[in-house]
Amino acid sequence: MKDEDWDCMFFHDVDLIPEDDRNLYTCDRFPKHASIAMDKFGYKLPYKTYFGGVSALTPEQYMKMNGFPNNYWGWGEDDDIAARVALSGMLISRPSVQHGRYRMIKHGHDKGNEQNPRRFNLLAKTRRTWRQDGMNTLDYQLLAKERQPLYTNITVAIGTEKGLRRPT
């Protein structure tokens, strides 16, 4: 967010392919959960607060909720993000089920991205911690920045603090 004046940021799982081009890749008045109907969930929202897959936020929305948490490794951060949206006084915007359809490319589980056994403990603390864990405490070292015609690949080192280090 430092280098450009973005008006909308999309956070998109690389294995999700949109099925309907009427699902516009634009930001809404509130944080947007675009992937409301994924084939892996039978094209239904798995639960009301689900915010995983594809989401869009303005920089102002992102900063209002203090960004994303820094203390999750593996699965689990999506539910924390949904809680941050609510705790910061915003609602979740969603397209219709017909427009928000996505197909997941089948693949094996990524090594190093297993379910986080601590995710429920972390999620239980979100109400107390969301203001102290996020953009205002983000710590990283920029290793490389490669500008390409359609994207910029940014490589960073993270997890130097004891509480953020990946469990071994």
mmCIF file of N, CA and C in Angstrom, residues 73-78 113-116 119:
data_model
loop_
_atom_site.group_PDB
_atom_site.id
_atom_site.type_symbol
_atom_site.label_atom_id
_atom_site.label_comp_id
_atom_site.label_asym_id
_atom_site.label_seq_id
_atom_site.Cartn_x
_atom_site.Cartn_y
_atom_site.Cartn_z
ATOM 1 N N TRP A 73 -0.527 -19.363 11.478
ATOM 2 C CA TRP A 73 0.250 -20.161 10.520
ATOM 3 C C TRP A 73 -0.679 -21.266 10.042
ATOM 4 N N GLY A 74 -0.719 -21.523 8.757
ATOM 5 C CA GLY A 74 -1.644 -22.524 8.239
ATOM 6 C C GLY A 74 -3.044 -21.941 8.172
ATOM 7 N N TRP A 75 -4.031 -22.797 8.314
ATOM 8 C CA TRP A 75 -5.426 -22.376 8.190
ATOM 9 C C TRP A 75 -5.899 -21.653 9.443
ATOM 10 N N GLY A 76 -6.920 -20.805 9.278
ATOM 11 C CA GLY A 76 -7.584 -20.228 10.431
ATOM 12 C C GLY A 76 -7.790 -18.734 10.397
ATOM 13 N N GLU A 77 -7.050 -18.028 9.563
ATOM 14 C CA GLU A 77 -7.126 -16.571 9.596
ATOM 15 C C GLU A 77 -8.421 -16.024 9.013
ATOM 16 N N ASP A 78 -9.093 -16.761 8.135
ATOM 17 C CA ASP A 78 -10.310 -16.246 7.494
ATOM 18 C C ASP A 78 -11.395 -15.899 8.510
ATOM 19 N N ASN A 113 1.197 -25.825 4.981
ATOM 20 C CA ASN A 113 -0.038 -25.059 5.133
ATOM 21 C C ASN A 113 -1.141 -25.971 5.669
ATOM 22 N N GLU A 114 -0.803 -26.676 6.740
ATOM 23 C CA GLU A 114 -1.752 -27.588 7.351
ATOM 24 C C GLU A 114 -2.730 -26.803 8.226
ATOM 25 N N GLN A 115 -3.771 -27.505 8.701
ATOM 26 C CA GLN A 115 -4.675 -26.882 9.653
ATOM 27 C C GLN A 115 -3.874 -26.484 10.882
ATOM 28 N N ASN A 116 -4.145 -25.295 11.379
ATOM 29 C CA ASN A 116 -3.451 -24.787 12.556
ATOM 30 C C ASN A 116 -4.187 -25.278 13.798
ATOM 31 N N ARG A 119 -5.725 -22.536 15.995
ATOM 32 C CA ARG A 119 -6.585 -21.522 15.400
ATOM 33 C C ARG A 119 -7.802 -21.200 16.257
#
